[in-house]
Amino acid sequence: QVQLVQSGAEVKKPGSSVKVSCKASGGSFSSYSLSWVRQAPGQGLEWMGGIIPIFGTTHYAQKFQGRVTITADESTSTAYMELSSLRSEDTAVYYCARSFGDYQYMDVWGRGTTVNVSS
Amino acid sequence: QSALTQPASVSGSPGQSITISCTGTSSDVGGYDYVSWYQQHPDKAPKLLIYDVTNRPSGISNRFSGSKSGNTASLTISGLLTEDEGIYFCCSHTYGGTGVFGGVFGGGTKLTVL
């Protein structure tokens, strides 16, 4: 059964960038797409973007276009999400989730990475 | 890509049934049979309950069922258990034109089992 292991919590200053990793173990990486979803404190889920590793294609929600970059390293079964120009509103838990097809649904989730943006 | 609309809260008694709605547009819920539902407990990652409108992953109780009519999808939970308390999110595949597509979530519905 595949598991997604995310990197640890981060504390960042406004204006800086953060890069979160998500390593898949115990299953196929390339056969699926991979989504990044965030959740601000007390708020709902927000789809940020995703990648289809086998094609190397990325897709981003309009809200994050220009500020988020999603990449994947098939050799290590690891995906990355980098968010730049951080502001306090980016404080959230960031999840990676294995997705089926064109992000039709997310069946395996990482445990989340807390990113705290504070001066 | 506006968020899908869900009621903020619903409640029910043990053994009862409840339904949570999820309203979108023809660019998401109404345009694709790719609606999924997730359950989230405090400080936990979301858990997939329903995918492709009506399908349950292996291990999910048949007390959970999904449906869709037009631009509105619904999740029904029958035989409520106290452990069903949590927040429920719908999600739909969406296509915004010019090759931009992905997912969009609803705002979440808090279920209280009285």
Short mmCIF file of N, CA, C and O in Angstrom, two decimals, chain A residues 38-92:
data_model
loop_
_atom_site.label_atom_id
_atom_site.label_comp_id
_atom_site.label_asym_id
_atom_site.label_seq_id
_atom_site.Cartn_x
_atom_site.Cartn_y
_atom_site.Cartn_z
N ARG A 38 -4.09 22.65 0.28
CA ARG A 38 -3.75 23.30 1.54
C ARG A 38 -4.99 23.61 2.36
O ARG A 38 -6.11 23.67 1.83
N GLN A 39 -4.76 23.80 3.65
CA GLN A 39 -5.85 24.07 4.58
C GLN A 39 -5.37 25.08 5.61
O GLN A 39 -4.55 24.76 6.48
N ALA A 40 -5.87 26.30 5.51
CA ALA A 40 -5.54 27.33 6.49
C ALA A 40 -6.23 27.00 7.82
O ALA A 40 -7.23 26.26 7.84
N PRO A 41 -5.72 27.51 8.92
CA PRO A 41 -6.30 27.19 10.24
C PRO A 41 -7.80 27.45 10.29
O PRO A 41 -8.27 28.55 9.97
N GLY A 42 -8.56 26.41 10.64
CA GLY A 42 -10.01 26.54 10.77
C GLY A 42 -10.75 26.71 9.46
O GLY A 42 -11.95 26.99 9.47
N GLN A 43 -10.06 26.53 8.35
CA GLN A 43 -10.68 26.75 7.05
C GLN A 43 -10.82 25.44 6.26
O GLN A 43 -10.48 24.37 6.76
N GLY A 44 -11.34 25.56 5.05
CA GLY A 44 -11.57 24.39 4.22
C GLY A 44 -10.35 24.00 3.39
O GLY A 44 -9.26 24.56 3.55
N LEU A 45 -10.56 23.02 2.54
CA LEU A 45 -9.50 22.52 1.68
C LEU A 45 -9.44 23.34 0.40
O LEU A 45 -10.46 23.79 -0.12
N GLU A 46 -8.23 23.50 -0.10
CA GLU A 46 -8.03 24.32 -1.31
C GLU A 46 -7.05 23.60 -2.23
O GLU A 46 -5.89 23.36 -1.85
N TRP A 47 -7.51 23.23 -3.42
CA TRP A 47 -6.64 22.57 -4.40
C TRP A 47 -5.71 23.61 -5.01
O TRP A 47 -6.17 24.60 -5.57
N MET A 48 -4.42 23.37 -4.89
CA MET A 48 -3.44 24.33 -5.37
C MET A 48 -2.93 24.00 -6.78
O MET A 48 -2.69 24.89 -7.59
N GLY A 49 -2.75 22.73 -7.02
CA GLY A 49 -2.20 22.32 -8.30
C GLY A 49 -1.78 20.88 -8.26
O GLY A 49 -1.95 20.19 -7.25
N GLY A 50 -1.25 20.41 -9.38
CA GLY A 50 -0.84 19.02 -9.43
C GLY A 50 0.13 18.75 -10.55
O GLY A 50 0.44 19.64 -11.36
N ILE A 51 0.59 17.51 -10.58
CA ILE A 51 1.54 17.10 -11.60
C ILE A 51 1.21 15.69 -12.04
O ILE A 51 0.74 14.87 -11.23
N ILE A 52 1.40 15.43 -13.31
CA ILE A 52 1.26 14.07 -13.84
C ILE A 52 2.66 13.63 -14.20
O ILE A 52 3.18 13.97 -15.26
N PRO A 53 3.35 12.90 -13.30
CA PRO A 53 4.77 12.61 -13.48
C PRO A 53 5.12 11.92 -14.79
O PRO A 53 6.14 12.23 -15.40
N ILE A 54 4.28 11.01 -15.23
CA ILE A 54 4.62 10.25 -16.43
C ILE A 54 4.69 11.15 -17.66
O ILE A 54 5.44 10.86 -18.60
N PHE A 55 3.96 12.24 -17.64
CA PHE A 55 4.01 13.19 -18.75
C PHE A 55 4.82 14.44 -18.41
O PHE A 55 5.16 15.23 -19.29
N GLY A 56 5.07 14.63 -17.12
CA GLY A 56 5.80 15.82 -16.69
C GLY A 56 4.99 17.08 -16.79
O GLY A 56 5.54 18.19 -16.78
N THR A 57 3.68 16.95 -16.89
CA THR A 57 2.82 18.13 -17.02
C THR A 57 2.32 18.59 -15.66
O THR A 57 2.07 17.78 -14.76
N THR A 58 2.22 19.90 -15.53
CA THR A 58 1.74 20.49 -14.29
C THR A 58 0.51 21.34 -14.57
O THR A 58 0.32 21.85 -15.67
N HIS A 59 -0.33 21.46 -13.55
CA HIS A 59 -1.54 22.26 -13.65
C HIS A 59 -1.71 23.00 -12.33
O HIS A 59 -1.51 22.41 -11.26
N TYR A 60 -2.07 24.26 -12.41
CA TYR A 60 -2.18 25.09 -11.21
C TYR A 60 -3.52 25.78 -11.16
O TYR A 60 -4.06 26.22 -12.17
N ALA A 61 -4.06 25.90 -9.94
CA ALA A 61 -5.25 26.72 -9.75
C ALA A 61 -4.90 28.17 -10.08
O ALA A 61 -3.79 28.63 -9.81
N GLN A 62 -5.85 28.87 -10.65
CA GLN A 62 -5.60 30.25 -11.09
C GLN A 62 -5.07 31.10 -9.94
O GLN A 62 -4.19 31.94 -10.14
N LYS A 63 -5.56 30.86 -8.75
CA LYS A 63 -5.17 31.68 -7.60
C LYS A 63 -3.67 31.61 -7.35
O LYS A 63 -3.08 32.57 -6.84
N PHE A 64 -3.05 30.49 -7.68
CA PHE A 64 -1.65 30.29 -7.32
C PHE A 64 -0.70 30.39 -8.52
O PHE A 64 0.51 30.30 -8.35
N GLN A 65 -1.26 30.57 -9.69
CA GLN A 65 -0.42 30.65 -10.89
C GLN A 65 0.59 31.77 -10.75
O GLN A 65 0.28 32.89 -10.34
N GLY A 66 1.84 31.46 -11.07
CA GLY A 66 2.91 32.43 -10.97
C GLY A 66 3.62 32.42 -9.63
O GLY A 66 4.70 33.00 -9.48
N ARG A 67 3.02 31.76 -8.64
CA ARG A 67 3.61 31.75 -7.31
C ARG A 67 3.95 30.35 -6.82
O ARG A 67 4.70 30.17 -5.87
N VAL A 68 3.39 29.34 -7.47
CA VAL A 68 3.63 27.96 -7.07
C VAL A 68 4.30 27.18 -8.20
O VAL A 68 4.02 27.41 -9.38
N THR A 69 5.21 26.32 -7.82
CA THR A 69 5.88 25.44 -8.78
C THR A 69 5.87 24.02 -8.23
O THR A 69 6.34 23.79 -7.10
N ILE A 70 5.32 23.11 -9.00
CA ILE A 70 5.26 21.71 -8.60
C ILE A 70 6.16 20.90 -9.52
O ILE A 70 6.09 21.04 -10.74
N THR A 71 7.00 20.09 -8.92
CA THR A 71 7.92 19.26 -9.69
C THR A 71 7.90 17.84 -9.13
O THR A 71 7.35 17.60 -8.05
N ALA A 72 8.49 16.93 -9.89
CA ALA A 72 8.56 15.54 -9.44
C ALA A 72 9.86 14.91 -9.92
O ALA A 72 10.32 15.20 -11.03
N ASP A 73 10.45 14.09 -9.09
CA ASP A 73 11.65 13.33 -9.42
C ASP A 73 11.26 11.86 -9.40
O ASP A 73 11.13 11.26 -8.32
N GLU A 74 11.06 11.30 -10.58
CA GLU A 74 10.61 9.91 -10.65
C GLU A 74 11.64 8.94 -10.09
O GLU A 74 11.29 7.89 -9.55
N SER A 75 12.92 9.29 -10.17
CA SER A 75 13.97 8.38 -9.71
C SER A 75 13.90 8.16 -8.21
O SER A 75 14.32 7.11 -7.70
N THR A 76 13.37 9.14 -7.48
CA THR A 76 13.25 9.01 -6.03
C THR A 76 11.80 8.98 -5.59
O THR A 76 11.51 8.97 -4.39
N SER A 77 10.88 8.96 -6.53
CA SER A 77 9.43 8.95 -6.23
C SER A 77 9.06 10.09 -5.28
O SER A 77 8.29 9.90 -4.33
N THR A 78 9.62 11.25 -5.56
CA THR A 78 9.38 12.40 -4.68
C THR A 78 8.84 13.57 -5.50
O THR A 78 9.33 13.87 -6.58
N ALA A 79 7.80 14.19 -4.96
CA ALA A 79 7.24 15.39 -5.55
C ALA A 79 7.53 16.58 -4.64
O ALA A 79 7.74 16.41 -3.43
N TYR A 80 7.57 17.74 -5.25
CA TYR A 80 7.87 18.96 -4.50
C TYR A 80 6.87 20.05 -4.85
O TYR A 80 6.39 20.14 -5.99
N MET A 81 6.59 20.88 -3.87
CA MET A 81 5.74 22.05 -4.07
C MET A 81 6.48 23.25 -3.49
O MET A 81 6.79 23.26 -2.29
N GLU A 82 6.78 24.20 -4.35
CA GLU A 82 7.45 25.42 -3.89
C GLU A 82 6.50 26.59 -4.04
O GLU A 82 5.93 26.82 -5.11
N LEU A 83 6.32 27.32 -2.96
CA LEU A 83 5.45 28.50 -2.95
C LEU A 83 6.30 29.72 -2.62
O LEU A 83 7.03 29.71 -1.61
N SER A 84 6.23 30.73 -3.46
CA SER A 84 7.08 31.91 -3.29
C SER A 84 6.28 33.11 -2.82
O SER A 84 5.04 33.06 -2.71
N SER A 85 7.01 34.19 -2.54
CA SER A 85 6.40 35.45 -2.09
C SER A 85 5.39 35.20 -0.97
O SER A 85 4.24 35.65 -1.02
N LEU A 86 5.84 34.48 0.04
CA LEU A 86 4.95 34.08 1.12
C LEU A 86 4.39 35.28 1.87
O LEU A 86 5.08 36.28 2.09
N ARG A 87 3.14 35.17 2.28
CA ARG A 87 2.50 36.16 3.14
C ARG A 87 1.81 35.42 4.27
O ARG A 87 1.68 34.20 4.25
N SER A 88 1.35 36.17 5.24
CA SER A 88 0.77 35.55 6.44
C SER A 88 -0.42 34.65 6.09
O SER A 88 -0.66 33.63 6.74
N GLU A 89 -1.14 35.00 5.04
CA GLU A 89 -2.30 34.20 4.63
C GLU A 89 -1.93 32.82 4.09
O GLU A 89 -2.80 31.97 3.87
N ASP A 90 -0.65 32.61 3.84
CA ASP A 90 -0.19 31.30 3.37
C ASP A 90 0.07 30.33 4.53
O ASP A 90 0.41 29.17 4.29
N THR A 91 -0.09 30.81 5.75
CA THR A 91 0.03 29.91 6.90
C THR A 91 -1.06 28.85 6.81
O THR A 91 -2.26 29.17 6.77
N ALA A 92 -0.64 27.59 6.74
CA ALA A 92 -1.59 26.51 6.49
C ALA A 92 -0.89 25.17 6.63
O ALA A 92 0.33 25.10 6.75
#
